[in-house]
Structure formats: structure tokens, C-alpha cells
Amino acid sequence: MDMLIILTYTSICIAIFKLFKIPLNKWSVPTAVLGGIIILSAIMLIMNYNHPYAKYAKEIFISIPIVPEITGTVATVDVEPNVQVKEGTTLFTLRSTQQRIMLAQAQAAYEEAKNEVLQNDETLIAATANVKKAQAEYDRSKLLYNRGITANKNAGDHAAPYSQHEIDSAYNLYIQAEGELSEAKSDQRRERLVTESTILGEDTN
């Protein structure tokens, strides 16, 4: 750029000297040279002042990011920079320590979930047995209470075979057995919901 400006100025000076037939002497030549120096210096100062300037340069290039589906530390890089690769070529490998630990944790959680499922099954079996037991007690107490009421009604004018205290006690046992049966059925329903909770046929645990 500097050389182009100097050559342009020199051509203009030669053209002026020839066009106006200016003699080459100790006054005209130094004046042309000094004028060129002043003009060139002014141009350079103006260009340096107005030209964009930054302390740090920026390098821009196109890159294709490769993001793996898992995180980890890079163990090896199996390709060379700026070398074309074929489909299926291994680019890099990651250390699998973290993934192995996570896999072991997942396997442990899976075994724990299976044990929990078995425990829920046993709990449901126990709850079902409690329902059967409560049902039998309820049927027995209801039968005794109804038998006392029926016997007293059929006695007529004769003395009642059961006293009022015995009837009240049988009734209280009947009500208590009914409450225990309801509680046992509620526990069974709750355990059944936990045990038989599935999503698409798979246990939620």
C-alpha cells in the first residue's frame, strides 16, 4: 500500500514537471520530495488513526461438534487431525469407570426392588389371611348374636334362654368383629394396590 502511494505520487510529480516544463534544480526537486514525504506521512497518520484496531486477534474457523450421549473422561483419541475418516471409525474412547459404578448401583437397586416386590407379595398374602380370619370371626359372632335373638323370640311366655347381658355381650362382639373385618379388608386393598401397581404390565418398582 505504501509503495503504491509513493509510485502514484511520483507519477503525478513527473507529469506535472513535464506538463508545466518545470526545470529540475536544487529548489524544485527537494520541494517535490519534501512534499511527498509530508503528504505520505499525513496519509499514513490518518489511516492509522481511523483504521480498526484491537489488542487481541480473533481466529474464526468452521468446526463440527461431536457430543457423546454419556459423560466421561477421554481415554484415547483414535484419529488424526485433518484426516478424512470413514463411517463407523472409532473417533475416541471414554473411561468407563463412572458408567460401571452407575451400572452396579442400578443393578443393586434392581435387586432391592425385586426383594421389595417379594415382600409386598408376602404382605398381601398375610393381609388376605387376616381378612379370612376376620371374616370367620365376624360370621361366628353374628351367628351367636342372631341365635340368641331368635331363641329369645321363640321362647314366648317361657323364660328366655339368654339373658339381656348375654345378648348385649354377643352384640358387642358382633360389632367389634365387623369393625375388625372392615379394617382387615382396608389393609388388603392397600397392599393389593401396592403389590399390583403396574405400568404396561411391568411392576412400577
PDB file of C-alpha atoms in Angstrom:
ATOM      1  CA  MET A   1       0.000   0.000   0.000  1.00  0.00           C
ATOM      2  CA  ASP A   2       2.820   2.400   0.883  1.00  0.00           C
ATOM      3  CA  MET A   3       4.683   1.584  -2.309  1.00  0.00           C
ATOM      4  CA  LEU A   4       1.542   2.148  -4.367  1.00  0.00           C
ATOM      5  CA  ILE A   5       1.062   5.599  -2.868  1.00  0.00           C
ATOM      6  CA  ILE A   6       4.723   6.504  -3.446  1.00  0.00           C
ATOM      7  CA  LEU A   7       4.598   5.368  -7.075  1.00  0.00           C
ATOM      8  CA  THR A   8       1.350   7.250  -7.639  1.00  0.00           C
ATOM      9  CA  TYR A   9       2.826  10.451  -6.173  1.00  0.00           C
ATOM     10  CA  THR A  10       5.996  10.025  -8.221  1.00  0.00           C
ATOM     11  CA  SER A  11       3.944   9.636 -11.415  1.00  0.00           C
ATOM     12  CA  ILE A  12       1.951  12.770 -10.595  1.00  0.00           C
ATOM     13  CA  CYS A  13       5.174  14.743  -9.959  1.00  0.00           C
ATOM     14  CA  ILE A  14       6.743  13.596 -13.253  1.00  0.00           C
ATOM     15  CA  ALA A  15       3.570  14.502 -15.121  1.00  0.00           C
ATOM     16  CA  ILE A  16       3.491  17.986 -13.513  1.00  0.00           C
ATOM     17  CA  PHE A  17       7.171  18.607 -14.251  1.00  0.00           C
ATOM     18  CA  LYS A  18       6.733  17.660 -17.913  1.00  0.00           C
ATOM     19  CA  LEU A  19       3.361  19.322 -18.363  1.00  0.00           C
ATOM     20  CA  PHE A  20       4.393  22.665 -16.898  1.00  0.00           C
ATOM     21  CA  LYS A  21       8.029  22.291 -18.004  1.00  0.00           C
ATOM     22  CA  ILE A  22       9.355  22.891 -14.513  1.00  0.00           C
ATOM     23  CA  PRO A  23      13.160  22.860 -14.504  1.00  0.00           C
ATOM     24  CA  LEU A  24      14.927  20.302 -12.335  1.00  0.00           C
ATOM     25  CA  ASN A  25      17.080  22.307  -9.942  1.00  0.00           C
ATOM     26  CA  LYS A  26      18.029  22.405  -6.265  1.00  0.00           C
ATOM     27  CA  TRP A  27      14.688  24.036  -5.383  1.00  0.00           C
ATOM     28  CA  SER A  28      12.099  22.129  -7.386  1.00  0.00           C
ATOM     29  CA  VAL A  29      13.308  18.554  -6.722  1.00  0.00           C
ATOM     30  CA  PRO A  30      13.683  18.900  -2.910  1.00  0.00           C
ATOM     31  CA  THR A  31      10.308  20.631  -2.804  1.00  0.00           C
ATOM     32  CA  ALA A  32       8.664  17.700  -4.619  1.00  0.00           C
ATOM     33  CA  VAL A  33      10.431  15.157  -2.383  1.00  0.00           C
ATOM     34  CA  LEU A  34       9.605  17.070   0.813  1.00  0.00           C
ATOM     35  CA  GLY A  35       6.002  17.486  -0.319  1.00  0.00           C
ATOM     36  CA  GLY A  36       5.783  13.763  -0.980  1.00  0.00           C
ATOM     37  CA  ILE A  37       7.123  12.982   2.480  1.00  0.00           C
ATOM     38  CA  ILE A  38       4.607  15.339   4.120  1.00  0.00           C
ATOM     39  CA  ILE A  39       1.684  14.044   2.076  1.00  0.00           C
ATOM     40  CA  LEU A  40       2.633  10.376   2.642  1.00  0.00           C
ATOM     41  CA  SER A  41       3.104  10.940   6.380  1.00  0.00           C
ATOM     42  CA  ALA A  42      -0.271  12.663   6.620  1.00  0.00           C
ATOM     43  CA  ILE A  43      -1.981   9.822   4.755  1.00  0.00           C
ATOM     44  CA  MET A  44      -0.345   7.183   6.982  1.00  0.00           C
ATOM     45  CA  LEU A  45      -1.291   9.031  10.186  1.00  0.00           C
ATOM     46  CA  ILE A  46      -4.905   9.409   9.076  1.00  0.00           C
ATOM     47  CA  MET A  47      -5.124   5.750   8.062  1.00  0.00           C
ATOM     48  CA  ASN A  48      -3.619   4.537  11.352  1.00  0.00           C
ATOM     49  CA  TYR A  49      -5.970   6.750  13.344  1.00  0.00           C
ATOM     50  CA  ASN A  50      -9.152   5.689  11.535  1.00  0.00           C
ATOM     51  CA  HIS A  51      -8.256   2.027  10.930  1.00  0.00           C
ATOM     52  CA  PRO A  52      -9.961  -0.504  13.328  1.00  0.00           C
ATOM     53  CA  TYR A  53      -7.591  -1.729  15.991  1.00  0.00           C
ATOM     54  CA  ALA A  54      -7.777  -4.481  18.600  1.00  0.00           C
ATOM     55  CA  LYS A  55      -5.284  -5.744  21.120  1.00  0.00           C
ATOM     56  CA  TYR A  56      -6.165  -9.397  20.513  1.00  0.00           C
ATOM     57  CA  ALA A  57      -6.732 -11.087  17.162  1.00  0.00           C
ATOM     58  CA  LYS A  58      -9.658 -13.422  16.540  1.00  0.00           C
ATOM     59  CA  GLU A  59      -9.434 -16.621  14.566  1.00  0.00           C
ATOM     60  CA  ILE A  60     -12.657 -17.951  13.048  1.00  0.00           C
ATOM     61  CA  PHE A  61     -12.969 -21.437  11.622  1.00  0.00           C
ATOM     62  CA  ILE A  62     -15.718 -23.969  10.915  1.00  0.00           C
ATOM     63  CA  SER A  63     -15.963 -26.945  13.245  1.00  0.00           C
ATOM     64  CA  ILE A  64     -18.372 -29.835  13.721  1.00  0.00           C
ATOM     65  CA  PRO A  65     -19.008 -30.539  17.415  1.00  0.00           C
ATOM     66  CA  ILE A  66     -19.178 -34.208  18.442  1.00  0.00           C
ATOM     67  CA  VAL A  67     -21.106 -34.647  21.695  1.00  0.00           C
ATOM     68  CA  PRO A  68     -21.310 -38.171  23.174  1.00  0.00           C
ATOM     69  CA  GLU A  69     -24.513 -39.389  24.785  1.00  0.00           C
ATOM     70  CA  ILE A  70     -22.687 -40.049  28.060  1.00  0.00           C
ATOM     71  CA  THR A  71     -20.184 -38.022  30.025  1.00  0.00           C
ATOM     72  CA  GLY A  72     -16.722 -39.133  31.000  1.00  0.00           C
ATOM     73  CA  THR A  73     -13.004 -38.545  30.723  1.00  0.00           C
ATOM     74  CA  VAL A  74     -11.449 -39.078  27.298  1.00  0.00           C
ATOM     75  CA  ALA A  75      -9.149 -42.100  27.442  1.00  0.00           C
ATOM     76  CA  THR A  76      -7.835 -42.231  23.855  1.00  0.00           C
ATOM     77  CA  VAL A  77      -8.210 -40.261  20.615  1.00  0.00           C
ATOM     78  CA  ASP A  78      -8.105 -42.721  17.724  1.00  0.00           C
ATOM     79  CA  VAL A  79      -7.981 -40.345  14.719  1.00  0.00           C
ATOM     80  CA  GLU A  80      -5.529 -37.776  13.380  1.00  0.00           C
ATOM     81  CA  PRO A  81      -6.459 -34.101  12.893  1.00  0.00           C
ATOM     82  CA  ASN A  82      -7.499 -33.055   9.379  1.00  0.00           C
ATOM     83  CA  VAL A  83      -7.572 -36.669   8.158  1.00  0.00           C
ATOM     84  CA  GLN A  84     -10.712 -37.969   6.487  1.00  0.00           C
ATOM     85  CA  VAL A  85     -12.370 -40.850   8.318  1.00  0.00           C
ATOM     86  CA  LYS A  86     -14.840 -43.484   7.182  1.00  0.00           C
ATOM     87  CA  GLU A  87     -18.254 -44.236   8.606  1.00  0.00           C
ATOM     88  CA  GLY A  88     -18.021 -46.416  11.690  1.00  0.00           C
ATOM     89  CA  THR A  89     -14.481 -45.370  12.590  1.00  0.00           C
ATOM     90  CA  THR A  90     -13.867 -45.008  16.314  1.00  0.00           C
ATOM     91  CA  LEU A  91     -13.084 -41.355  16.967  1.00  0.00           C
ATOM     92  CA  PHE A  92     -12.321 -41.525  20.684  1.00  0.00           C
ATOM     93  CA  THR A  93     -12.980 -43.653  23.737  1.00  0.00           C
ATOM     94  CA  LEU A  94     -14.119 -42.653  27.205  1.00  0.00           C
ATOM     95  CA  ARG A  95     -13.149 -44.134  30.531  1.00  0.00           C
ATOM     96  CA  SER A  96     -15.969 -46.403  31.690  1.00  0.00           C
ATOM     97  CA  THR A  97     -15.256 -46.261  35.431  1.00  0.00           C
ATOM     98  CA  GLN A  98     -18.128 -43.906  36.164  1.00  0.00           C
ATOM     99  CA  GLN A  99     -20.511 -45.885  33.970  1.00  0.00           C
ATOM    100  CA  ARG A 100     -19.501 -49.166  35.647  1.00  0.00           C
ATOM    101  CA  ILE A 101     -20.210 -47.676  39.065  1.00  0.00           C
ATOM    102  CA  MET A 102     -23.598 -46.398  37.884  1.00  0.00           C
ATOM    103  CA  LEU A 103     -24.380 -49.826  36.388  1.00  0.00           C
ATOM    104  CA  ALA A 104     -23.512 -51.546  39.672  1.00  0.00           C
ATOM    105  CA  GLN A 105     -25.721 -49.107  41.552  1.00  0.00           C
ATOM    106  CA  ALA A 106     -28.570 -49.721  39.125  1.00  0.00           C
ATOM    107  CA  GLN A 107     -28.199 -53.490  39.478  1.00  0.00           C
ATOM    108  CA  ALA A 108     -28.233 -53.181  43.267  1.00  0.00           C
ATOM    109  CA  ALA A 109     -31.353 -51.007  43.114  1.00  0.00           C
ATOM    110  CA  TYR A 110     -32.969 -53.568  40.789  1.00  0.00           C
ATOM    111  CA  GLU A 111     -32.278 -56.435  43.204  1.00  0.00           C
ATOM    112  CA  GLU A 112     -33.613 -54.333  46.063  1.00  0.00           C
ATOM    113  CA  ALA A 113     -36.760 -53.592  44.065  1.00  0.00           C
ATOM    114  CA  LYS A 114     -37.253 -57.305  43.353  1.00  0.00           C
ATOM    115  CA  ASN A 115     -36.921 -58.084  47.065  1.00  0.00           C
ATOM    116  CA  GLU A 116     -39.405 -55.345  47.843  1.00  0.00           C
ATOM    117  CA  VAL A 117     -41.839 -56.884  45.345  1.00  0.00           C
ATOM    118  CA  LEU A 118     -41.491 -60.270  47.068  1.00  0.00           C
ATOM    119  CA  GLN A 119     -42.038 -58.632  50.450  1.00  0.00           C
ATOM    120  CA  ASN A 120     -45.147 -56.908  49.122  1.00  0.00           C
ATOM    121  CA  ASP A 121     -46.433 -60.244  47.847  1.00  0.00           C
ATOM    122  CA  GLU A 122     -45.921 -61.817  51.273  1.00  0.00           C
ATOM    123  CA  THR A 123     -47.593 -58.856  52.935  1.00  0.00           C
ATOM    124  CA  LEU A 124     -50.587 -59.213  50.603  1.00  0.00           C
ATOM    125  CA  ILE A 125     -50.832 -62.916  51.423  1.00  0.00           C
ATOM    126  CA  ALA A 126     -50.769 -62.087  55.133  1.00  0.00           C
ATOM    127  CA  ALA A 127     -53.402 -59.383  54.643  1.00  0.00           C
ATOM    128  CA  THR A 128     -55.619 -61.841  52.752  1.00  0.00           C
ATOM    129  CA  ALA A 129     -55.249 -64.356  55.581  1.00  0.00           C
ATOM    130  CA  ASN A 130     -56.207 -61.674  58.096  1.00  0.00           C
ATOM    131  CA  VAL A 131     -59.329 -60.928  56.036  1.00  0.00           C
ATOM    132  CA  LYS A 132     -60.308 -64.595  56.100  1.00  0.00           C
ATOM    133  CA  LYS A 133     -59.708 -64.764  59.847  1.00  0.00           C
ATOM    134  CA  ALA A 134     -61.697 -61.581  60.476  1.00  0.00           C
ATOM    135  CA  GLN A 135     -64.463 -62.845  58.200  1.00  0.00           C
ATOM    136  CA  ALA A 136     -64.696 -66.104  60.151  1.00  0.00           C
ATOM    137  CA  GLU A 137     -64.798 -64.248  63.458  1.00  0.00           C
ATOM    138  CA  TYR A 138     -67.434 -61.906  62.077  1.00  0.00           C
ATOM    139  CA  ASP A 139     -69.584 -64.808  60.843  1.00  0.00           C
ATOM    140  CA  ARG A 140     -69.253 -66.608  64.189  1.00  0.00           C
ATOM    141  CA  SER A 141     -70.169 -63.572  66.304  1.00  0.00           C
ATOM    142  CA  LYS A 142     -73.046 -62.690  64.003  1.00  0.00           C
ATOM    143  CA  LEU A 143     -74.351 -66.260  64.207  1.00  0.00           C
ATOM    144  CA  LEU A 144     -74.179 -66.256  68.013  1.00  0.00           C
ATOM    145  CA  TYR A 145     -75.950 -62.928  68.234  1.00  0.00           C
ATOM    146  CA  ASN A 146     -78.696 -63.923  65.797  1.00  0.00           C
ATOM    147  CA  ARG A 147     -79.088 -67.270  67.578  1.00  0.00           C
ATOM    148  CA  GLY A 148     -79.656 -65.539  70.922  1.00  0.00           C
ATOM    149  CA  ILE A 149     -82.175 -63.098  69.469  1.00  0.00           C
ATOM    150  CA  THR A 150     -84.054 -65.887  67.675  1.00  0.00           C
ATOM    151  CA  ALA A 151     -84.053 -68.146  70.745  1.00  0.00           C
ATOM    152  CA  ASN A 152     -85.449 -65.406  72.974  1.00  0.00           C
ATOM    153  CA  LYS A 153     -88.170 -64.598  70.435  1.00  0.00           C
ATOM    154  CA  ASN A 154     -89.168 -68.274  70.095  1.00  0.00           C
ATOM    155  CA  ALA A 155     -89.349 -68.727  73.901  1.00  0.00           C
ATOM    156  CA  GLY A 156     -92.650 -66.889  74.056  1.00  0.00           C
ATOM    157  CA  ASP A 157     -94.084 -66.961  77.561  1.00  0.00           C
ATOM    158  CA  HIS A 158     -91.345 -69.262  78.777  1.00  0.00           C
ATOM    159  CA  ALA A 159     -88.170 -67.975  80.328  1.00  0.00           C
ATOM    160  CA  ALA A 160     -85.680 -66.617  77.783  1.00  0.00           C
ATOM    161  CA  PRO A 161     -82.696 -68.940  77.379  1.00  0.00           C
ATOM    162  CA  TYR A 162     -80.313 -65.964  77.109  1.00  0.00           C
ATOM    163  CA  SER A 163     -80.145 -63.020  79.456  1.00  0.00           C
ATOM    164  CA  GLN A 164     -80.021 -59.447  78.253  1.00  0.00           C
ATOM    165  CA  HIS A 165     -76.417 -59.229  79.388  1.00  0.00           C
ATOM    166  CA  GLU A 166     -75.504 -62.205  77.199  1.00  0.00           C
ATOM    167  CA  ILE A 167     -77.358 -60.654  74.256  1.00  0.00           C
ATOM    168  CA  ASP A 168     -75.539 -57.332  74.744  1.00  0.00           C
ATOM    169  CA  SER A 169     -72.183 -59.079  75.007  1.00  0.00           C
ATOM    170  CA  ALA A 170     -72.878 -61.022  71.808  1.00  0.00           C
ATOM    171  CA  TYR A 171     -73.902 -57.809  70.061  1.00  0.00           C
ATOM    172  CA  ASN A 172     -70.740 -56.030  71.183  1.00  0.00           C
ATOM    173  CA  LEU A 173     -68.619 -58.925  69.925  1.00  0.00           C
ATOM    174  CA  TYR A 174     -70.532 -58.800  66.627  1.00  0.00           C
ATOM    175  CA  ILE A 175     -69.919 -55.043  66.193  1.00  0.00           C
ATOM    176  CA  GLN A 176     -66.260 -55.460  67.134  1.00  0.00           C
ATOM    177  CA  ALA A 177     -65.802 -58.274  64.623  1.00  0.00           C
ATOM    178  CA  GLU A 178     -67.470 -56.169  61.931  1.00  0.00           C
ATOM    179  CA  GLY A 179     -65.022 -53.331  62.562  1.00  0.00           C
ATOM    180  CA  GLU A 180     -62.043 -55.695  62.514  1.00  0.00           C
ATOM    181  CA  LEU A 181     -63.277 -57.170  59.232  1.00  0.00           C
ATOM    182  CA  SER A 182     -63.562 -53.704  57.651  1.00  0.00           C
ATOM    183  CA  GLU A 183     -60.063 -52.825  58.851  1.00  0.00           C
ATOM    184  CA  ALA A 184     -58.634 -56.089  57.502  1.00  0.00           C
ATOM    185  CA  LYS A 185     -60.295 -55.524  54.104  1.00  0.00           C
ATOM    186  CA  SER A 186     -58.912 -51.969  54.011  1.00  0.00           C
ATOM    187  CA  ASP A 187     -55.390 -53.269  54.690  1.00  0.00           C
ATOM    188  CA  GLN A 188     -55.845 -55.884  51.989  1.00  0.00           C
ATOM    189  CA  ARG A 189     -56.942 -53.279  49.432  1.00  0.00           C
ATOM    190  CA  ARG A 190     -53.977 -51.060  50.299  1.00  0.00           C
ATOM    191  CA  GLU A 191     -51.491 -53.915  49.989  1.00  0.00           C
ATOM    192  CA  ARG A 192     -53.118 -55.027  46.743  1.00  0.00           C
ATOM    193  CA  LEU A 193     -52.699 -51.539  45.258  1.00  0.00           C
ATOM    194  CA  VAL A 194     -49.027 -51.534  46.203  1.00  0.00           C
ATOM    195  CA  THR A 195     -48.392 -55.096  45.009  1.00  0.00           C
ATOM    196  CA  GLU A 196     -50.369 -54.981  41.771  1.00  0.00           C
ATOM    197  CA  SER A 197     -49.317 -51.468  40.698  1.00  0.00           C
ATOM    198  CA  THR A 198     -48.092 -51.892  37.117  1.00  0.00           C
ATOM    199  CA  ILE A 199     -47.341 -49.779  34.050  1.00  0.00           C
ATOM    200  CA  LEU A 200     -47.741 -51.562  30.713  1.00  0.00           C
ATOM    201  CA  GLY A 201     -47.695 -54.870  32.547  1.00  0.00           C
ATOM    202  CA  GLU A 202     -44.472 -54.142  34.463  1.00  0.00           C
ATOM    203  CA  ASP A 203     -44.217 -53.634  38.210  1.00  0.00           C
ATOM    204  CA  THR A 204     -43.607 -49.957  38.956  1.00  0.00           C
ATOM    205  CA  ASN A 205     -40.717 -50.790  41.262  1.00  0.00           C
TER     206      ASN A 205
END
